[in-house]
PDB file of C-alpha atoms in Angstrom:
ATOM      1  CA  UNK T 476       0.000   0.000   0.000  1.00 59.00           C
ATOM      2  CA  UNK T 477       1.404   3.390  -0.917  1.00 70.00           C
ATOM      3  CA  UNK T 478       1.093   6.487   1.246  1.00 72.00           C
ATOM      4  CA  UNK T 479      -2.255   8.240   1.300  1.00 78.00           C
ATOM      5  CA  UNK T 480      -2.730  11.812   2.482  1.00 81.00           C
ATOM      6  CA  UNK T 481      -5.751  13.814   3.600  1.00 81.00           C
ATOM      7  CA  UNK T 482      -5.722  17.520   4.467  1.00 83.00           C
ATOM      8  CA  UNK T 483      -8.812  18.959   6.188  1.00 83.00           C
ATOM      9  CA  UNK T 484     -10.456  21.998   4.616  1.00 83.00           C
ATOM     10  CA  UNK T 485     -12.104  23.193   7.820  1.00 80.00           C
ATOM     11  CA  UNK T 486     -12.100  22.910  11.590  1.00 78.00           C
ATOM     12  CA  UNK T 487     -14.673  20.111  11.660  1.00 82.00           C
ATOM     13  CA  UNK T 488     -13.340  17.542   9.164  1.00 84.00           C
ATOM     14  CA  UNK T 489     -14.372  13.867   9.276  1.00 86.00           C
ATOM     15  CA  UNK T 490     -12.959  10.565   8.075  1.00 86.00           C
ATOM     16  CA  UNK T 491     -15.335   7.594   7.974  1.00 87.00           C
ATOM     17  CA  UNK T 492     -14.350   4.061   7.038  1.00 84.00           C
ATOM     18  CA  UNK T 493     -15.336   0.447   7.603  1.00 88.00           C
ATOM     19  CA  UNK T 494     -12.715  -2.015   8.777  1.00 87.00           C
ATOM     20  CA  UNK T 495     -12.194  -5.561  10.012  1.00 91.00           C
ATOM     21  CA  UNK T 496      -9.076  -5.522  12.174  1.00 92.00           C
ATOM     22  CA  UNK T 497      -7.899  -6.183  15.692  1.00 93.00           C
ATOM     23  CA  UNK T 498      -5.899  -2.923  15.790  1.00 93.00           C
ATOM     24  CA  UNK T 499      -6.298   0.306  13.809  1.00 91.00           C
ATOM     25  CA  UNK T 500      -3.732   3.122  13.630  1.00 92.00           C
ATOM     26  CA  UNK T 501      -3.552   6.551  12.016  1.00 91.00           C
ATOM     27  CA  UNK T 502      -0.597   8.871  11.418  1.00 92.00           C
ATOM     28  CA  UNK T 503      -1.516  12.456  12.287  1.00 91.00           C
ATOM     29  CA  UNK T 504       0.395  15.726  12.679  1.00 91.00           C
ATOM     30  CA  UNK T 505      -0.646  19.118  14.019  1.00 90.00           C
ATOM     31  CA  UNK T 506      -2.396  20.289  17.158  1.00 90.00           C
ATOM     32  CA  UNK T 507      -5.803  19.330  18.493  1.00 90.00           C
ATOM     33  CA  UNK T 508      -7.979  16.344  19.271  1.00 90.00           C
ATOM     34  CA  UNK T 509      -9.425  13.493  17.252  1.00 90.00           C
ATOM     35  CA  UNK T 510     -12.741  11.982  18.307  1.00 92.00           C
ATOM     36  CA  UNK T 511     -12.837   8.259  17.548  1.00 92.00           C
ATOM     37  CA  UNK T 512     -16.255   6.582  17.548  1.00 92.00           C
ATOM     38  CA  UNK T 513     -16.540   2.797  17.327  1.00 88.00           C
ATOM     39  CA  UNK T 514     -19.800   0.892  17.873  1.00 87.00           C
ATOM     40  CA  UNK T 515     -21.371   3.911  19.595  1.00 90.00           C
ATOM     41  CA  UNK T 516     -18.469   4.413  22.025  1.00 93.00           C
ATOM     42  CA  UNK T 517     -16.330   7.562  21.649  1.00 94.00           C
ATOM     43  CA  UNK T 518     -12.870   8.530  22.889  1.00 94.00           C
ATOM     44  CA  UNK T 519     -10.602  11.554  22.430  1.00 94.00           C
ATOM     45  CA  UNK T 520      -7.061  11.230  21.074  1.00 93.00           C
ATOM     46  CA  UNK T 521      -4.820  14.271  21.705  1.00 94.00           C
ATOM     47  CA  UNK T 522      -2.636  15.175  18.707  1.00 93.00           C
ATOM     48  CA  UNK T 523       0.475  17.314  19.093  1.00 93.00           C
ATOM     49  CA  UNK T 524       3.484  17.959  16.870  1.00 95.00           C
ATOM     50  CA  UNK T 525       5.101  16.090  14.003  1.00 95.00           C
ATOM     51  CA  UNK T 526       3.608  13.026  12.255  1.00 93.00           C
ATOM     52  CA  UNK T 527       3.040  10.328  14.876  1.00 94.00           C
ATOM     53  CA  UNK T 528       1.367   6.905  14.787  1.00 95.00           C
ATOM     54  CA  UNK T 529      -1.707   6.842  17.048  1.00 92.00           C
ATOM     55  CA  UNK T 530      -3.754   3.755  17.958  1.00 91.00           C
ATOM     56  CA  UNK T 531      -7.419   4.462  17.352  1.00 87.00           C
TER      57      UNK T 531
END
């Protein structure tokens, strides 16, 4: 799989995808929070700095 990039166009951007996996990760850079919702349960992931791999 080659690299794939997404740049938000506003403050309230969303990424939605379906998956079948034990673990899911995302590489994110910048400042702020990501809200991860899975099966109706939500959690916040704090993002800070250079590109970093985050478990979601």
